Short mmCIF file of N, CA and C and ligand atoms in Angstrom, two decimals:
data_model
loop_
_atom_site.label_atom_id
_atom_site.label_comp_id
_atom_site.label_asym_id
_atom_site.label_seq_id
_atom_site.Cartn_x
_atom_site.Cartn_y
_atom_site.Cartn_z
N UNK A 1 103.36 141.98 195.45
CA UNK A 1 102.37 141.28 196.27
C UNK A 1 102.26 139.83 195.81
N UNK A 2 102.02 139.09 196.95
CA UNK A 2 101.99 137.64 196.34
C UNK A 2 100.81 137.30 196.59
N UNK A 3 100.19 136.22 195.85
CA UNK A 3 98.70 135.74 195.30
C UNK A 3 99.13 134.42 195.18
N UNK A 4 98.31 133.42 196.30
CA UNK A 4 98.82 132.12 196.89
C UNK A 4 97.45 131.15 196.86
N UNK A 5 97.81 130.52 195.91
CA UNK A 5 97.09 128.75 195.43
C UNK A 5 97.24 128.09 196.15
N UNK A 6 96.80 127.56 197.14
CA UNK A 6 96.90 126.32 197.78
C UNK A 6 96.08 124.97 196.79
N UNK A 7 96.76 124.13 196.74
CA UNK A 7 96.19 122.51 196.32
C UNK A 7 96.45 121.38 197.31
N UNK A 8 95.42 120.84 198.54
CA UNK A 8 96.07 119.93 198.85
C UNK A 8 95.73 118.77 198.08
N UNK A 9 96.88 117.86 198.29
CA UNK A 9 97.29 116.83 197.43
C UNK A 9 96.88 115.54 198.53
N UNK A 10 96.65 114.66 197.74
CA UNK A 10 96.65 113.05 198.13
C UNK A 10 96.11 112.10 197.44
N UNK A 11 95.42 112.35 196.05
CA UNK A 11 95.39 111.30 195.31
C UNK A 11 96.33 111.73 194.17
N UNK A 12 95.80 111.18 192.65
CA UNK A 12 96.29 111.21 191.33
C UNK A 12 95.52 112.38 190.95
N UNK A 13 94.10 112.62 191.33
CA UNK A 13 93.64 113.49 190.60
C UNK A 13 93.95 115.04 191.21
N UNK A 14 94.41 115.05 192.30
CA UNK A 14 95.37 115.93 192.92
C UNK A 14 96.38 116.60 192.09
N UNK A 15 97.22 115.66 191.85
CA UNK A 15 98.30 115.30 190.97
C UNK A 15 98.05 116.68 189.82
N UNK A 16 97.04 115.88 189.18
CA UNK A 16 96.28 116.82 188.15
C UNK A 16 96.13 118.43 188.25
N UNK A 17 95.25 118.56 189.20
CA UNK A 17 94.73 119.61 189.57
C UNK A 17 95.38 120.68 189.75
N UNK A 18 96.64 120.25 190.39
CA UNK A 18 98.01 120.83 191.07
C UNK A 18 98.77 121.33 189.92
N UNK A 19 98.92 120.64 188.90
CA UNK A 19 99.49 120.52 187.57
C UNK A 19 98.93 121.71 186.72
N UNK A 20 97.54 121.54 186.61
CA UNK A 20 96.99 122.58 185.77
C UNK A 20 97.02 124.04 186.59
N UNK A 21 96.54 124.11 187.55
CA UNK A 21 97.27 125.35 188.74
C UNK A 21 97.69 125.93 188.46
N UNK A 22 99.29 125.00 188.57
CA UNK A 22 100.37 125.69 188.39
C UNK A 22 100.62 126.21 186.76
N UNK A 23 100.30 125.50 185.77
CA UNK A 23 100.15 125.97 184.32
C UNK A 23 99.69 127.45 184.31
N UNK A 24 98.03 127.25 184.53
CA UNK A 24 97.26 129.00 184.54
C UNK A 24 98.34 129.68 184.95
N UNK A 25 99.04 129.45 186.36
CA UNK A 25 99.41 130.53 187.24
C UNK A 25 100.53 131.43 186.37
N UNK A 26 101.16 130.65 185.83
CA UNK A 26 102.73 130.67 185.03
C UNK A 26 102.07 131.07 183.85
N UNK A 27 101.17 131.08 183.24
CA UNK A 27 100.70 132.18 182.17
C UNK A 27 100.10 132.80 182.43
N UNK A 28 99.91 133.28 183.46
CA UNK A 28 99.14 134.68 184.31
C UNK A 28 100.68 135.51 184.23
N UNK A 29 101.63 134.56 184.59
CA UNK A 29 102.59 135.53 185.21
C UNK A 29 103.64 135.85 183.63
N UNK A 30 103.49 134.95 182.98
CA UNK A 30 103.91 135.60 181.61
C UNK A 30 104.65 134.45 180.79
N UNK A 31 104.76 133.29 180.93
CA UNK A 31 105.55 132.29 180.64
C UNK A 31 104.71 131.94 179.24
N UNK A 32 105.71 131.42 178.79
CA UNK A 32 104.76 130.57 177.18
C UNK A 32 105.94 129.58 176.87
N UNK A 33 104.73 128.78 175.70
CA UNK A 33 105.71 127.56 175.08
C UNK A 33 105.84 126.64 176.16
N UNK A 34 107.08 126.52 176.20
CA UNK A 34 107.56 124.85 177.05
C UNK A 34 107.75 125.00 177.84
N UNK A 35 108.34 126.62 178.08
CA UNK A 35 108.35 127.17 180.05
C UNK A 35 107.07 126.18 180.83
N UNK A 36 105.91 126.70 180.24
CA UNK A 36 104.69 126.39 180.58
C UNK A 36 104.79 124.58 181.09
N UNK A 37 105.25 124.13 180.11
CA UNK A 37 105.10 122.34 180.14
C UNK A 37 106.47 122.38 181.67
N UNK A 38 107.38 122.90 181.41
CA UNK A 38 108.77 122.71 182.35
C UNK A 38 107.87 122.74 183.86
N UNK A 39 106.88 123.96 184.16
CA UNK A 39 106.79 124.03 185.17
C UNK A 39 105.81 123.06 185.47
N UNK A 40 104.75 122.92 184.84
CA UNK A 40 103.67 121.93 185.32
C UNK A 40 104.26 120.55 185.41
N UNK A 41 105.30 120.30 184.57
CA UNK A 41 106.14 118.79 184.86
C UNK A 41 106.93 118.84 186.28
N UNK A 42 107.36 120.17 186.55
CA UNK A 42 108.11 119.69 187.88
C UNK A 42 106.80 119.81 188.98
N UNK A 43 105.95 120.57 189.14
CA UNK A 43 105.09 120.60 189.76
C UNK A 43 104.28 119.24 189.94
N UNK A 44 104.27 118.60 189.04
CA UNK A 44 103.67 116.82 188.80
C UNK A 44 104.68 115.88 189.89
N UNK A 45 106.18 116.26 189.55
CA UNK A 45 106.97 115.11 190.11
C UNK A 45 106.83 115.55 191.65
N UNK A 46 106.90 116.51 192.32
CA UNK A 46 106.96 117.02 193.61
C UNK A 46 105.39 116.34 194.39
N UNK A 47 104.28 116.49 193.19
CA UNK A 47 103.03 116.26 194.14
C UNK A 47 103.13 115.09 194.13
N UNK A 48 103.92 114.02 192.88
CA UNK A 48 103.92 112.95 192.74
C UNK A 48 104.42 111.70 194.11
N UNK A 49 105.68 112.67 194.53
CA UNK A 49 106.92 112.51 195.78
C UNK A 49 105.41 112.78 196.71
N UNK A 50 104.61 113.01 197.07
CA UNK A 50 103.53 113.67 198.27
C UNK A 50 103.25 112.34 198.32
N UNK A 51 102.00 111.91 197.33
CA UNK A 51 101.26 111.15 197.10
C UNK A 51 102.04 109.27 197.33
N UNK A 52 103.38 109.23 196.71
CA UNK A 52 104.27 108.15 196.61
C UNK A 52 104.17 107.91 198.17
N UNK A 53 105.01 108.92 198.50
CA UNK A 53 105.83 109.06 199.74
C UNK A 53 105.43 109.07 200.99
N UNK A 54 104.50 110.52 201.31
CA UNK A 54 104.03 111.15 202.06
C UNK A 54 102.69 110.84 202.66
N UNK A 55 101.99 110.14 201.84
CA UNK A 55 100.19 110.44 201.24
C UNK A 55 99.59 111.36 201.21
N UNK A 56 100.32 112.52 202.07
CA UNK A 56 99.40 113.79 201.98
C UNK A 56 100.07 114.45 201.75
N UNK A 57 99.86 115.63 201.82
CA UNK A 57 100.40 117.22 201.80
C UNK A 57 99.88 118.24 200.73
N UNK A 58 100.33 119.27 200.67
CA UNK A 58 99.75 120.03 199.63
C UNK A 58 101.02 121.04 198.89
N UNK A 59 100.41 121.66 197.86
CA UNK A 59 101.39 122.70 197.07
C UNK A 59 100.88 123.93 197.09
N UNK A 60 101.66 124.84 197.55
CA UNK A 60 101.55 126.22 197.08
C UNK A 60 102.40 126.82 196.07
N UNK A 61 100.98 127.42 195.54
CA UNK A 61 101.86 128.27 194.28
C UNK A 61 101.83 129.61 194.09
N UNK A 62 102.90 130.37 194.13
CA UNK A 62 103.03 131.75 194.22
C UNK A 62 103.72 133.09 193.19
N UNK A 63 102.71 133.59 192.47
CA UNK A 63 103.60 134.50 191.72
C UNK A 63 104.76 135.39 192.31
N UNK A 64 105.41 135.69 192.16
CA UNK A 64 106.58 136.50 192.24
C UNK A 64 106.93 137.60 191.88
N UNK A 65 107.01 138.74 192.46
CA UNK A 65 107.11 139.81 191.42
C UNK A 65 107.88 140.54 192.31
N UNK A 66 109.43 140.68 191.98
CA UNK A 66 111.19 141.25 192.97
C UNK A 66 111.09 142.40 191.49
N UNK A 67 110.78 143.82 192.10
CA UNK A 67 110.65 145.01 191.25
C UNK A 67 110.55 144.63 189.47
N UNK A 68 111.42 144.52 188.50
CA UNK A 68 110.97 143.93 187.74
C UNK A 68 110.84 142.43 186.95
N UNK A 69 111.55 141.94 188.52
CA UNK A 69 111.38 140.80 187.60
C UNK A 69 110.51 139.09 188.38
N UNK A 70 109.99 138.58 187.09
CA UNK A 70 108.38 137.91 187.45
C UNK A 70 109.12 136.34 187.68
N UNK A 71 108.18 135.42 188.59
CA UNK A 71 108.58 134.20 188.54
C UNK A 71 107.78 133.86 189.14
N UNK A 72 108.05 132.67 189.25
CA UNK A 72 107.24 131.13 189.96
C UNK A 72 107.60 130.77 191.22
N UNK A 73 106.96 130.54 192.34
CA UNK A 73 107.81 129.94 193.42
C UNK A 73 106.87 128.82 194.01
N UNK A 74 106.89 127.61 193.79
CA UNK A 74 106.34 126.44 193.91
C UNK A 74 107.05 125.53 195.14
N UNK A 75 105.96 126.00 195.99
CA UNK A 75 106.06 125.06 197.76
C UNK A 75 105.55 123.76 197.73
N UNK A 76 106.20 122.68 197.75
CA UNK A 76 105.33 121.44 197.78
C UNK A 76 105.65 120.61 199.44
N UNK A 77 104.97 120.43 200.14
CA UNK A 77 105.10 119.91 201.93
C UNK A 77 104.18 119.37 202.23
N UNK A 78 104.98 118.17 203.20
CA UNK A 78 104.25 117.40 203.86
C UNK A 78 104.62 117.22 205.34
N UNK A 79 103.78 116.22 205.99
CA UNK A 79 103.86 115.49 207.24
C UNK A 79 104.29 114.20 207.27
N UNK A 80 105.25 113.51 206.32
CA UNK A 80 105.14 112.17 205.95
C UNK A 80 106.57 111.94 206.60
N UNK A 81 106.92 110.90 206.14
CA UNK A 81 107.94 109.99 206.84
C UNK A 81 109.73 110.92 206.93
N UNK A 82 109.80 111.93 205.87
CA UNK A 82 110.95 112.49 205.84
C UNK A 82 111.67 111.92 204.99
N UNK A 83 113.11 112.82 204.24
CA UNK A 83 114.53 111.66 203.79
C UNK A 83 115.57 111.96 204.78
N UNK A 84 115.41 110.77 204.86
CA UNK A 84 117.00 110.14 205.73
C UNK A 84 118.32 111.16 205.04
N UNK A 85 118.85 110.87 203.44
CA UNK A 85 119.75 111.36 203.02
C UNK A 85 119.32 111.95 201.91
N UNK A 86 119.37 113.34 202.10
CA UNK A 86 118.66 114.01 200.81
C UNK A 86 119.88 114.14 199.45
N UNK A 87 120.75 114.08 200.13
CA UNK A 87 121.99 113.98 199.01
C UNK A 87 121.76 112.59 197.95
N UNK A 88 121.54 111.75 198.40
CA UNK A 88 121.17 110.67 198.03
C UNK A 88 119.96 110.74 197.21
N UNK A 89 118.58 110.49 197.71
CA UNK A 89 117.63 111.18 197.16
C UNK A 89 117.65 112.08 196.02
N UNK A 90 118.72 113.25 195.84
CA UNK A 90 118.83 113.67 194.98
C UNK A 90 119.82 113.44 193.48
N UNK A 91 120.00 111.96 194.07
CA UNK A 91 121.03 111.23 192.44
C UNK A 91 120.10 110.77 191.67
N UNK A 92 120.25 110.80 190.14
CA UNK A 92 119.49 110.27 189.61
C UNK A 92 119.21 108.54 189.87
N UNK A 93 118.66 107.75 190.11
CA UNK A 93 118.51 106.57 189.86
C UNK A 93 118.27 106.41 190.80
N UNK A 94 118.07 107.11 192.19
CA UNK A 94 118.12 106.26 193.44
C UNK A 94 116.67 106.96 193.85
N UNK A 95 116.12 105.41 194.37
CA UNK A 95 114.50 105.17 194.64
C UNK A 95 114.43 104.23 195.98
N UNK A 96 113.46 104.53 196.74
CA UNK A 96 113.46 103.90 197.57
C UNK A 96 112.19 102.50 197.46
N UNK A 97 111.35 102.69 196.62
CA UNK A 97 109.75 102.19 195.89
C UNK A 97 110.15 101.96 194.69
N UNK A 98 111.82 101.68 194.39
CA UNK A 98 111.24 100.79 192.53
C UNK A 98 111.08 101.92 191.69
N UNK A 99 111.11 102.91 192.21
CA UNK A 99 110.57 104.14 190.87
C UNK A 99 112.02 104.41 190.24
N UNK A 100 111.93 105.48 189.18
CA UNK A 100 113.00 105.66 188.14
C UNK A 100 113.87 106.15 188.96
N UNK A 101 113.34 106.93 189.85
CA UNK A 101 114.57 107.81 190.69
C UNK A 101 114.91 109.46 190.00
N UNK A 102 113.98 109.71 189.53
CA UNK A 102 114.44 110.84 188.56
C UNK A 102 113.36 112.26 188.77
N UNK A 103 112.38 111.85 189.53
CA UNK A 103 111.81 112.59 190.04
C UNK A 103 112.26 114.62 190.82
N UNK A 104 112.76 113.93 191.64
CA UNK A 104 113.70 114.81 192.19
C UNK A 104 114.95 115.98 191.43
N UNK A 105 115.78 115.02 191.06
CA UNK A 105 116.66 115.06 190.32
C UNK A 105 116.46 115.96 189.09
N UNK A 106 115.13 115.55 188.41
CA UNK A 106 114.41 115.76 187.10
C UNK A 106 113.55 117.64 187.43
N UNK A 107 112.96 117.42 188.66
CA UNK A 107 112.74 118.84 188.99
C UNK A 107 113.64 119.68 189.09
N UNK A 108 114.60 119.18 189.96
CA UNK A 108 115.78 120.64 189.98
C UNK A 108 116.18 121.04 189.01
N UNK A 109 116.43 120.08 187.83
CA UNK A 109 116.65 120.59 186.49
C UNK A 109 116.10 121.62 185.80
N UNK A 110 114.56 121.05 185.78
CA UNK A 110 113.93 121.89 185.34
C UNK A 110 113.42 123.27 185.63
N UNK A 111 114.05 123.54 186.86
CA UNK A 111 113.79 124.94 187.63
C UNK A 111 115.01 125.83 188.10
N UNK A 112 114.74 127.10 187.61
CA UNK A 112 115.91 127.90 188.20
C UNK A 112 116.41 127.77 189.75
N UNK A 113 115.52 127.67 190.82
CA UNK A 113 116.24 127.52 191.78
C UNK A 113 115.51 126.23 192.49
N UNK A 114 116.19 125.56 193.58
CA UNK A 114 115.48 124.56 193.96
C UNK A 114 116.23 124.36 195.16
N UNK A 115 115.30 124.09 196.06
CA UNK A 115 115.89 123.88 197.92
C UNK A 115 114.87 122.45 198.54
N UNK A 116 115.55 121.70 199.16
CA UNK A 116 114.75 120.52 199.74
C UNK A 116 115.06 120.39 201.01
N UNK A 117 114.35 120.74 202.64
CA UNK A 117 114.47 120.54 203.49
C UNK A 117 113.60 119.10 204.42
N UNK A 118 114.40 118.24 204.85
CA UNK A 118 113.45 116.98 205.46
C UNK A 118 113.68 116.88 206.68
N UNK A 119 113.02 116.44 207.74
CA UNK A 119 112.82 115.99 209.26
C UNK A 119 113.00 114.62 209.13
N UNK A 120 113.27 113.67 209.39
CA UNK A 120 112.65 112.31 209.55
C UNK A 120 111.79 112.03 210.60
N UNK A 121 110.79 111.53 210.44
CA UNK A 121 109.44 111.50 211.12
C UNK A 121 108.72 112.74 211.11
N UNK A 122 109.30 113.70 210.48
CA UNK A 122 108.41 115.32 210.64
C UNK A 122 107.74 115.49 209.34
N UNK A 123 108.68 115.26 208.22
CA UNK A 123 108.36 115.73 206.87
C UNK A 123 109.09 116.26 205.75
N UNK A 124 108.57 116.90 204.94
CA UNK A 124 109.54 117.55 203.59
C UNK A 124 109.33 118.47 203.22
N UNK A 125 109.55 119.18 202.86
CA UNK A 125 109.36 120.93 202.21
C UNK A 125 110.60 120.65 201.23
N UNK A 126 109.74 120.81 199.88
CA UNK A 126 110.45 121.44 198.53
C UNK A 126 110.52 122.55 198.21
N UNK A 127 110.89 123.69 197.77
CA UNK A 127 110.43 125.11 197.10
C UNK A 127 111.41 125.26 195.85
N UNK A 128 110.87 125.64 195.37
CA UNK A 128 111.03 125.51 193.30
C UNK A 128 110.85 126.67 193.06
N UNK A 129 111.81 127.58 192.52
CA UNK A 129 111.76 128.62 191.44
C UNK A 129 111.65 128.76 190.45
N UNK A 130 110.88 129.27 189.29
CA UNK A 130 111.22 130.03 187.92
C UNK A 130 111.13 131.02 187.57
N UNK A 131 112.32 131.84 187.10
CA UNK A 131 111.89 133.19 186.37
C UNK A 131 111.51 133.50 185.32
N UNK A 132 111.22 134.29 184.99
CA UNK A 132 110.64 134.38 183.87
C UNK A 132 111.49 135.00 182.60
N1 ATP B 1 107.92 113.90 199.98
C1 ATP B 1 108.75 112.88 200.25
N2 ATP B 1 108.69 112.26 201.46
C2 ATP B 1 109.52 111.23 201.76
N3 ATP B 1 110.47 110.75 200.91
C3 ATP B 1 110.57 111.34 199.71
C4 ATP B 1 109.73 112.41 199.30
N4 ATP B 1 110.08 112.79 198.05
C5 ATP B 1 111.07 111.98 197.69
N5 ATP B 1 111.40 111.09 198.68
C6 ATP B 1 112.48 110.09 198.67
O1 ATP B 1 113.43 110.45 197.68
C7 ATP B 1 113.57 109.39 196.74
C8 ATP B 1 113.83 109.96 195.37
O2 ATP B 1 112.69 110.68 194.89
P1 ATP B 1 112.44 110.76 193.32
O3 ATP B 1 111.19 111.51 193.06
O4 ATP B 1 113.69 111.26 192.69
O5 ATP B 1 112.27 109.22 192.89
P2 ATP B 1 111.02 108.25 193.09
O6 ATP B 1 109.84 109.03 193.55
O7 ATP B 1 111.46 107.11 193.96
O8 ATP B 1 110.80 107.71 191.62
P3 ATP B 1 110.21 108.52 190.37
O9 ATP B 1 109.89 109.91 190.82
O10 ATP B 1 111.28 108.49 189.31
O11 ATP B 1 108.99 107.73 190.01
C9 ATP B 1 112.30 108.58 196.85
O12 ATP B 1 112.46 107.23 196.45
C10 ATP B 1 111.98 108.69 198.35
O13 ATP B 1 112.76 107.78 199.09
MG1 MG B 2 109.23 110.73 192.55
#
């Protein structure tokens, strides 16, 4: 059964909120140590991409539980402008606002699975996995 957090996002303290969320949730579901930091850091850069990008949207966060085995599945979406080239988007260094560019890039890393779908003029949907 899944048990679903919504946070909508649009400032910094969003940002936050979203962050710690997702922390509890991932030691509800059994994670410790740096797992813990891995997920609330990618969960930061995704709301971060909302807030940058988007101005709005929100994150859902969802335990996971596929017979025995537990994870994370972290929805972050908006209504905002879209990426043009998500291939792009997803190199390190490339920013469209001056930023590091690592955002993106820096989440997929940090998560077992990771999918990015965009519209231009519609929006973005991220979804982020971790197992446990
Ligand atoms: N939700 C979004 N909506 C629209 N464009 C996005 C969104 N998320 C990312 N992008 C685009 O993808 C690019 C890369 O995102 P990424 O997070 O890797 O870097 P950044 O946000 O520009 O900088 P950094 O995260 O390092 O501060 C962004 O510059 C932006 O053009
Ligand atoms: Mg970013």
């Amino acid at each position: 059964m899944a048990s679903e957090t919504r946070v909508a996002i649009s400032s910094a303290s969003d940002i936050v909120t979203a962050r710690q969320k997702g922390r509890a949730l991932a030691m509800e579901i059994g994670f410790v140590g740096s797992d813990l930091t891995l997920v609330a850091t990618a969960i930061s850069e995704v709301a971060r991409n909302i807030v940058d990008h988007a101005k709005r949207g929100e994150i859902i966060l969802i335990a996971l539980n596929h017979g025995a085995r537990h994870g994370i599945v972290i929805t972050a979406r908006d209504d905002g402008p879209g990426i043009p080239d998500i291939a792009r988007a997803m190199e390190y260094g490339y920013s469209t606002r001056k930023g590091l560019g690592v955002g993106l890039p820096g989440a997929k890393w940090l998560m077992d699975e990771f999918d990015i779908s965009s519209r231009v003029g519609q929006g973005t949907t991220v979804t982020m996995k971790k197992w446990l």
